[in-house]
Amino acid sequence: MNKKALSILMRARMKPNDRTSLSLSPIPLTNATSQMQQQNSRQNGSPGDGNSAPNDSGNSEREFKRVRASMHSAISMSKTEVLDDVLNNFSEGYLNLSHENRRKLLLVLAREYDLNRSQVRELIKQYLGLEHPADKAQVSGSEDEGLFSSFYRIERNLRHALQPVYEVLFERLNTHPGGLRTLSILREDILSILAEENIASLRALDSYLMEKFITWLSPAALELHQITWDDPASLLEKIVAYEAVHPISNLLDLKRRLGIGRRCFGYLHPAIPGEPLIFIEVALLKDIAQTIQEVLWDNPPIPESEATCALFYSISSTQPGLAGINLGKFLIKRVVTQVKREMPHISTFATLSPIPGFISWLLSKLASQRLLAEGDNLSQPQAEGSSSTFYENILKPEEEEALMSLPKDIAAGENGMDVMFNLLTSTSYKWIHSPELLSALKSPLMRLCARYLLQEKKRGKALDSVANFHLQNGAMVERINWMADRSDKGLSQSGGIMVNYVYRLDHIEEYAQSYFNNGEIHTSSDLHRWVDATDTA
Amino acid sequence: MNKKALSILMRARMKPNDRTSLSLSPIPLTNATSQMQQQNSRQNGSPGDGNSAPNDSGNSEREFKRVRASMHSAISMSKTEVLDDVLNNFSEGYLNLSHENRRKLLLVLAREYDLNRSQVRELIKQYLGLEHPADKAQVSGSEDEGLFSSFYRIERNLRHALQPVYEVLFERLNTHPGGLRTLSILREDILSILAEENIASLRALDSYLMEKFITWLSPAALELHQITWDDPASLLEKIVAYEAVHPISNLLDLKRRLGIGRRCFGYLHPAIPGEPLIFIEVALLKDIAQTIQEVLWDNPPIPESEATCALFYSISSTQPGLAGINLGKFLIKRVVTQVKREMPHISTFATLSPIPGFISWLLSKLASQRLLAEGDNLSQPQAEGSSSTFYENILKPEEEEALMSLPKDIAAGENGMDVMFNLLTSTSYKWIHSPELLSALKSPLMRLCARYLLQEKKRGKALDSVANFHLQNGAMVERINWMADRSDKGLSQSGGIMVNYVYRLDHIEEYAQSYFNNGEIHTSSDLHRWVDATDTA
C-alpha cells in the first residue's frame, strides 16, 4: 500500500461520528456520500469548471440549462450517435449541480419525460377493437394463432407506450460505464426530496427506477468478494467511509476487522468497480457475543479452528440510492454458505445488532403519556389519579417504586415514567455511570425493549427496521443484552442494549415464511422471560 | 494445468469441422452447444435419473409433467418460499427433457402463462374513466399533482398487467445462480423452434425474453477479461468449442492464439462464470494481413513493439440463446481502448473477416439465371438469345470469354455462368488447384464479391451478416483479398476471399451513423476498383 493510500486511510480517524442507523433503512447517508461525491466530482470534473461549484448561484441557471440540454440529448438521440460523450456530460454536469438545481432537473425529468398519453389512448382504442377473437381463441386453446398475432403486437406496443420516456435515460445510463453510479446518486436525491415533499410524478419516477434497479442488480450478477488487508486502499477507504453500524475509529481498528478471527465480505457489481454495494463484517467466536466490546476491542481473537459461531456484527450499504433493494438478504445467505464450506466446525450463525428505533419509540411513548397525564391534571377532578382511557403506565409497580425511590438529586420526576424520561434525555448519559441508576433502569428498559422488538408492529411487521430486516430473512430473536453497546450512538438509539438474532439453517425458510404470512416472530425463552403474559394484554 | 484439464484440451483435436458461420448471425451453434449441454447435464444431473435420458420415450410423459409442475411452482410460489430448490428442479428437469417435450413445455409457457387479459381490460376501463383531469393538468403543467396520482397508479398497474405471467419465471431465474444459463438455453430452443414454424405466442415470448436479456446484460456489467494460457482449462475448453470462425485444430494452435503477438479478450458475466459470452481474437502485426494463413500459421510473430496494426481475425459468441443482442459492438470498442492504452504505437484497427453469405448469394443468382435461360430455351423462338427481362448476364464479356475458352474437360457449361456454377459446386473445390481455373475465376469472383458487399442490401442494410455487423459498428470496407482462406469453410462460404474492415477511430461514430441513417457504406478506392460505374446501373 503506498503512502498516499495510507494517508487516505489515516484520515479516517477524523471522520465525525455522525452516521445514521443501519443503512438498510431508507435514510440516505448524506454525509458520507456527499463527501465521496464531492471527491469524485473533483477528481473527474474538468479543472476549468472551477466556477461551477454547487453553491455558486451566479452560474447556476446556466449550469442547469446545460445539464438539462445534455439530459434531453441523452434521451432523444438515436442509438448510433455519439452517446458516450453526452452521457458523460450529463453525469458530470448533474454531480456539479446545486441541490436546488438537481431538484428542478429531476422534476423536469419526471414531468416532461413522462409517458405519451395520447399514444397510450390510441393503442387502447386499437386494443379494445380486438376484444372478440381473443375471447374465443383463449377459451378453445386453439392452434389458430393468427388471431392472436395482432393481440401480441398491440399488447407489446402498449407495454412500450406505457414506459415513461425517461426509461431511455435510465437504460442508456445503465449501459454506460459509470452510469449505474450516476443513477444511484440520482435516486438518493429523489429519496431525499420525497422525504420532504410528496410529489406524485417524482414518486412514480422513483418507483419506476427502483424496479429497474431490482432487475439490473440481480444477486446472481453480483460477485461475493472477501475484503482483506490486501485489497486496494481505494476500496478499504470506502469500508471506512460507509461502515454504518460501528464506525471504524482508526487504522488499527480497520486492520483488526480484516485480521485473524474476522471476516469481511462485500458484494461487488462490475459496473461499480472497487466499491462493494453492501458489506458485512463477521467475527469468529466460541459463543454468541453479548457485547460489541468483546467483538471490537477485546484481545486477542481465538484461534479460528476453535470457533463455533460466526457472528455478523455489522452490515452496511454503501449506496443510499439503492434503498429498498434487499441485497443484504442474499449477502447473508451467500456468506453463510461460504463460511460453512470453509469452516464446517462453525454451527451457529448469529448477529449482534443494534435496536435503532428503540429509544425514540420509548421516548415518544413516555412523552405522550406525560402529555396525557398533564391533560388529566388540568381537567381534574373527575376521578382520582390517571383516569384517561389512553393513559397507560408502561412501568410495572415494582419498577415505578424503584425509580421513585432514587435520590431526587440524580433522578427527579413526578412519577416513574417522568424519571425515566429525564434520565434518558439527560446530557452525556449520566445514568450509565451510576450503578444505582443502572440497576433501577435495567429491568424496565430490558422488558420494554423485548416488548418493542416482539410486539410493536407496523402493518403486521416489526416496527424496528433492523429487526424487520433479519426476521424477513428468516432469523429468530435469540437474546437481548444489557449494556452491550456503551457508545453514544448505542446509548441514544438502543439504550445500550443489543440483540442477537440467530439464523437456524434448518428453519430459515420456514421462519421467513411464517413472518411473511402472519408476522409471526420466533423467539427463545430468554426473550419470553422479559415479556410476560400480563404485558401482552 | 493438471492432467485431466490437458486431456480435455487435447480432445479438442477431434472436434468436427462443422461450425456454422460467424455466430453473431442468429443461427444457433447447435452442435457445439448441445455437446456442452449434455456434458453439463451429465455432470449436474443426479445419478439416479439414469432412466430419464432425453430419448427415453417411456418416461418422457412423466418427466414432462414433473418439469411442468416445477415450472408452475417457480412461477406461482410466494417470494419467501423455498424457491431455490424449485428453480434448480426446473433447470435440471428442463435440460433432461427431449426436444419434443421442450417444445411442448415452451408452448405451455407461452400460451398458459401469458398475460391476464381480463385484468388488462378492467384496468383500461378505469384508465379511460380518468381521461379528463389529465388533459387539463398536462396542459397547465400545474403543481396540482393530486390529479395525477391516480393516473400514475393505474398506468403502473396497467404496465404490470401487460407483463405476461412468464415474466416471473424469467426474473426469478435471472436472480438464481445458474439461472441465466438456463434462460439462454431456453431461448436457443425457442429460436430453433421458430426457425421451423411461426408460432405467434412463442414469437411474443421470444421478443419479451430478448428485451429482458438486453436489460440484464448491460455491457457496463460485463467484465473484459484477457484470456491467456494461464486461464483454467475449463475456460480454454470453451474457447476451443465455441471458436466459430477459424476452428482451433489442436493444442498448439490454441497456445499460439494466446501467445506473443496475439491477444484474446472475452466478456465475462458474473452469473455465467468461467465462460465468456463472446470473445475476440487479435493479432498484432506490421500491416493489415491479407490472408488467414499469415495470421494463424506463418512463423514467427513479430516483436510486439514493432506492431502498428491490431487485427481482429475472429469473434465468436458462445451463447446461441443471446442471438440478436449485440455484445460484439461493445466488446470491439473496449478492446480498441484497451489495446490503445497498452500499446500506443498501434494505430490501425482492422479485421480479417469472412464473407459468409457470398457464395450462397452467388450460387442462387447463377441458378436463377440458369432457370430463366432454360425457360427461354423452352419458350423459344420469340427472339434470339436470352430475352427475358429478368435475365441478366452477371459476367462481363471478357470474363465470359475467359471462362468459355477454358478446356472443356475441366470446365464444362453452356455459357460462362454455367461454367462458373459447375466449378463452384464441384467436389473438393478442384478449381483452386488449377492456376488456369483460378486465373479465369479471379476477376469475376472478386468483382462480384465487391458488388455483393457494397450493393446487395436487405432493408437498406448490407445483405452479408458480418458486413452488416462491422458496418453498424462504424467500420469501413478497406480491401478484399483473393485466396485469403483456402479452408473448406472459407471456400464454400466466401469463395476463398476475405475482407478487411477498418475501424478508423476518428470516424467510427460518423460512419455508424450514416450507415444507420441511409445505409451508406464507406469504402476505400481498392474496393471501387472492382465495382465500376456500369455495375451500379
PDB file of N, CA, C and O in Angstrom, chain B residues 62-94:
ATOM      1  N   ARG B  62     -43.984 -38.662 -18.139  1.00  0.00           N
ATOM      2  CA  ARG B  62     -43.891 -38.417 -16.702  1.00  0.00           C
ATOM      3  C   ARG B  62     -42.912 -37.268 -16.429  1.00  0.00           C
ATOM      4  O   ARG B  62     -43.192 -36.358 -15.649  1.00  0.00           O
ATOM      5  N   GLU B  63     -41.745 -37.345 -17.113  1.00  0.00           N
ATOM      6  CA  GLU B  63     -40.745 -36.289 -16.997  1.00  0.00           C
ATOM      7  C   GLU B  63     -41.349 -34.933 -17.313  1.00  0.00           C
ATOM      8  O   GLU B  63     -41.158 -33.953 -16.604  1.00  0.00           O
ATOM      9  N   PHE B  64     -42.069 -34.907 -18.434  1.00  0.00           N
ATOM     10  CA  PHE B  64     -42.666 -33.656 -18.878  1.00  0.00           C
ATOM     11  C   PHE B  64     -43.574 -33.088 -17.786  1.00  0.00           C
ATOM     12  O   PHE B  64     -43.508 -31.919 -17.447  1.00  0.00           O
ATOM     13  N   LYS B  65     -44.404 -33.943 -17.209  1.00  0.00           N
ATOM     14  CA  LYS B  65     -45.339 -33.471 -16.184  1.00  0.00           C
ATOM     15  C   LYS B  65     -44.596 -32.948 -14.957  1.00  0.00           C
ATOM     16  O   LYS B  65     -45.005 -31.969 -14.338  1.00  0.00           O
ATOM     17  N   ARG B  66     -43.485 -33.640 -14.624  1.00  0.00           N
ATOM     18  CA  ARG B  66     -42.717 -33.210 -13.470  1.00  0.00           C
ATOM     19  C   ARG B  66     -42.129 -31.804 -13.703  1.00  0.00           C
ATOM     20  O   ARG B  66     -42.227 -30.931 -12.850  1.00  0.00           O
ATOM     21  N   VAL B  67     -41.550 -31.608 -14.893  1.00  0.00           N
ATOM     22  CA  VAL B  67     -40.944 -30.310 -15.177  1.00  0.00           C
ATOM     23  C   VAL B  67     -42.022 -29.229 -15.270  1.00  0.00           C
ATOM     24  O   VAL B  67     -41.855 -28.116 -14.801  1.00  0.00           O
ATOM     25  N   ARG B  68     -43.153 -29.603 -15.839  1.00  0.00           N
ATOM     26  CA  ARG B  68     -44.235 -28.639 -15.941  1.00  0.00           C
ATOM     27  C   ARG B  68     -44.693 -28.218 -14.551  1.00  0.00           C
ATOM     28  O   ARG B  68     -44.964 -27.043 -14.292  1.00  0.00           O
ATOM     29  N   ALA B  69     -44.759 -29.190 -13.641  1.00  0.00           N
ATOM     30  CA  ALA B  69     -45.169 -28.866 -12.264  1.00  0.00           C
ATOM     31  C   ALA B  69     -44.134 -27.957 -11.602  1.00  0.00           C
ATOM     32  O   ALA B  69     -44.497 -26.993 -10.926  1.00  0.00           O
ATOM     33  N   SER B  70     -42.845 -28.232 -11.837  1.00  0.00           N
ATOM     34  CA  SER B  70     -41.847 -27.369 -11.184  1.00  0.00           C
ATOM     35  C   SER B  70     -41.860 -25.979 -11.806  1.00  0.00           C
ATOM     36  O   SER B  70     -41.644 -24.982 -11.130  1.00  0.00           O
ATOM     37  N   MET B  71     -42.172 -25.925 -13.098  1.00  0.00           N
ATOM     38  CA  MET B  71     -42.291 -24.612 -13.741  1.00  0.00           C
ATOM     39  C   MET B  71     -43.449 -23.839 -13.107  1.00  0.00           C
ATOM     40  O   MET B  71     -43.322 -22.659 -12.785  1.00  0.00           O
ATOM     41  N   HIS B  72     -44.553 -24.539 -12.902  1.00  0.00           N
ATOM     42  CA  HIS B  72     -45.709 -23.867 -12.309  1.00  0.00           C
ATOM     43  C   HIS B  72     -45.371 -23.349 -10.905  1.00  0.00           C
ATOM     44  O   HIS B  72     -45.695 -22.216 -10.561  1.00  0.00           O
ATOM     45  N   SER B  73     -44.679 -24.182 -10.117  1.00  0.00           N
ATOM     46  CA  SER B  73     -44.293 -23.732  -8.770  1.00  0.00           C
ATOM     47  C   SER B  73     -43.376 -22.524  -8.848  1.00  0.00           C
ATOM     48  O   SER B  73     -43.539 -21.569  -8.098  1.00  0.00           O
ATOM     49  N   ALA B  74     -42.419 -22.591  -9.767  1.00  0.00           N
ATOM     50  CA  ALA B  74     -41.448 -21.492  -9.877  1.00  0.00           C
ATOM     51  C   ALA B  74     -42.156 -20.180 -10.165  1.00  0.00           C
ATOM     52  O   ALA B  74     -41.695 -19.112  -9.777  1.00  0.00           O
ATOM     53  N   ILE B  75     -43.275 -20.252 -10.860  1.00  0.00           N
ATOM     54  CA  ILE B  75     -43.997 -19.023 -11.206  1.00  0.00           C
ATOM     55  C   ILE B  75     -44.944 -18.609 -10.087  1.00  0.00           C
ATOM     56  O   ILE B  75     -45.065 -17.434  -9.768  1.00  0.00           O
ATOM     57  N   SER B  76     -45.598 -19.586  -9.464  1.00  0.00           N
ATOM     58  CA  SER B  76     -46.716 -19.200  -8.600  1.00  0.00           C
ATOM     59  C   SER B  76     -46.383 -19.140  -7.115  1.00  0.00           C
ATOM     60  O   SER B  76     -47.180 -18.648  -6.335  1.00  0.00           O
ATOM     61  N   MET B  77     -45.203 -19.603  -6.719  1.00  0.00           N
ATOM     62  CA  MET B  77     -44.893 -19.570  -5.294  1.00  0.00           C
ATOM     63  C   MET B  77     -44.679 -18.145  -4.808  1.00  0.00           C
ATOM     64  O   MET B  77     -44.257 -17.287  -5.557  1.00  0.00           O
ATOM     65  N   SER B  78     -44.958 -17.949  -3.519  1.00  0.00           N
ATOM     66  CA  SER B  78     -44.735 -16.618  -2.971  1.00  0.00           C
ATOM     67  C   SER B  78     -43.238 -16.402  -2.803  1.00  0.00           C
ATOM     68  O   SER B  78     -42.452 -17.347  -2.770  1.00  0.00           O
ATOM     69  N   LYS B  79     -42.881 -15.152  -2.687  1.00  0.00           N
ATOM     70  CA  LYS B  79     -41.476 -14.776  -2.716  1.00  0.00           C
ATOM     71  C   LYS B  79     -40.619 -15.495  -1.683  1.00  0.00           C
ATOM     72  O   LYS B  79     -39.458 -15.783  -1.924  1.00  0.00           O
ATOM     73  N   THR B  80     -41.177 -15.731  -0.512  1.00  0.00           N
ATOM     74  CA  THR B  80     -40.318 -16.220   0.566  1.00  0.00           C
ATOM     75  C   THR B  80     -40.214 -17.734   0.620  1.00  0.00           C
ATOM     76  O   THR B  80     -39.508 -18.266   1.450  1.00  0.00           O
ATOM     77  N   GLU B  81     -40.962 -18.411  -0.230  1.00  0.00           N
ATOM     78  CA  GLU B  81     -40.891 -19.867  -0.139  1.00  0.00           C
ATOM     79  C   GLU B  81     -39.585 -20.404  -0.725  1.00  0.00           C
ATOM     80  O   GLU B  81     -38.805 -19.691  -1.310  1.00  0.00           O
ATOM     81  N   VAL B  82     -39.409 -21.684  -0.542  1.00  0.00           N
ATOM     82  CA  VAL B  82     -38.137 -22.319  -0.905  1.00  0.00           C
ATOM     83  C   VAL B  82     -37.953 -22.326  -2.417  1.00  0.00           C
ATOM     84  O   VAL B  82     -38.087 -23.356  -3.084  1.00  0.00           O
ATOM     85  N   LEU B  83     -37.646 -21.151  -2.938  1.00  0.00           N
ATOM     86  CA  LEU B  83     -37.580 -21.026  -4.388  1.00  0.00           C
ATOM     87  C   LEU B  83     -36.354 -21.707  -4.989  1.00  0.00           C
ATOM     88  O   LEU B  83     -36.405 -22.220  -6.094  1.00  0.00           O
ATOM     89  N   ASP B  84     -35.258 -21.676  -4.256  1.00  0.00           N
ATOM     90  CA  ASP B  84     -34.007 -22.184  -4.822  1.00  0.00           C
ATOM     91  C   ASP B  84     -34.152 -23.617  -5.324  1.00  0.00           C
ATOM     92  O   ASP B  84     -33.754 -23.947  -6.439  1.00  0.00           O
ATOM     93  N   ASP B  85     -34.727 -24.462  -4.486  1.00  0.00           N
ATOM     94  CA  ASP B  85     -34.894 -25.859  -4.880  1.00  0.00           C
ATOM     95  C   ASP B  85     -35.776 -25.974  -6.115  1.00  0.00           C
ATOM     96  O   ASP B  85     -35.491 -26.724  -7.040  1.00  0.00           O
ATOM     97  N   VAL B  86     -36.861 -25.224  -6.099  1.00  0.00           N
ATOM     98  CA  VAL B  86     -37.797 -25.291  -7.211  1.00  0.00           C
ATOM     99  C   VAL B  86     -37.116 -24.870  -8.516  1.00  0.00           C
ATOM    100  O   VAL B  86     -37.272 -25.534  -9.549  1.00  0.00           O
ATOM    101  N   LEU B  87     -36.340 -23.802  -8.437  1.00  0.00           N
ATOM    102  CA  LEU B  87     -35.679 -23.324  -9.653  1.00  0.00           C
ATOM    103  C   LEU B  87     -34.613 -24.314 -10.115  1.00  0.00           C
ATOM    104  O   LEU B  87     -34.446 -24.543 -11.322  1.00  0.00           O
ATOM    105  N   ASN B  88     -33.909 -24.915  -9.158  1.00  0.00           N
ATOM    106  CA  ASN B  88     -32.948 -25.960  -9.539  1.00  0.00           C
ATOM    107  C   ASN B  88     -33.648 -27.137 -10.200  1.00  0.00           C
ATOM    108  O   ASN B  88     -33.186 -27.650 -11.222  1.00  0.00           O
ATOM    109  N   ASN B  89     -34.751 -27.561  -9.601  1.00  0.00           N
ATOM    110  CA  ASN B  89     -35.509 -28.668 -10.191  1.00  0.00           C
ATOM    111  C   ASN B  89     -35.943 -28.347 -11.610  1.00  0.00           C
ATOM    112  O   ASN B  89     -35.829 -29.168 -12.511  1.00  0.00           O
ATOM    113  N   PHE B  90     -36.464 -27.147 -11.765  1.00  0.00           N
ATOM    114  CA  PHE B  90     -36.916 -26.777 -13.108  1.00  0.00           C
ATOM    115  C   PHE B  90     -35.747 -26.798 -14.095  1.00  0.00           C
ATOM    116  O   PHE B  90     -35.839 -27.375 -15.173  1.00  0.00           O
ATOM    117  N   SER B  91     -34.635 -26.185 -13.710  1.00  0.00           N
ATOM    118  CA  SER B  91     -33.492 -26.093 -14.636  1.00  0.00           C
ATOM    119  C   SER B  91     -32.978 -27.479 -15.013  1.00  0.00           C
ATOM    120  O   SER B  91     -32.783 -27.785 -16.194  1.00  0.00           O
ATOM    121  N   GLU B  92     -32.758 -28.314 -14.005  1.00  0.00           N
ATOM    122  CA  GLU B  92     -32.244 -29.651 -14.289  1.00  0.00           C
ATOM    123  C   GLU B  92     -33.244 -30.454 -15.097  1.00  0.00           C
ATOM    124  O   GLU B  92     -32.885 -31.127 -16.062  1.00  0.00           O
ATOM    125  N   GLY B  93     -34.497 -30.372 -14.681  1.00  0.00           N
ATOM    126  CA  GLY B  93     -35.533 -31.118 -15.392  1.00  0.00           C
ATOM    127  C   GLY B  93     -35.609 -30.695 -16.849  1.00  0.00           C
ATOM    128  O   GLY B  93     -35.666 -31.534 -17.754  1.00  0.00           O
ATOM    129  N   TYR B  94     -35.551 -29.395 -17.081  1.00  0.00           N
ATOM    130  CA  TYR B  94     -35.659 -28.903 -18.448  1.00  0.00           C
ATOM    131  C   TYR B  94     -34.531 -29.450 -19.320  1.00  0.00           C
ATOM    132  O   TYR B  94     -34.755 -29.906 -20.441  1.00  0.00           O
TER     133      TYR B  94
END
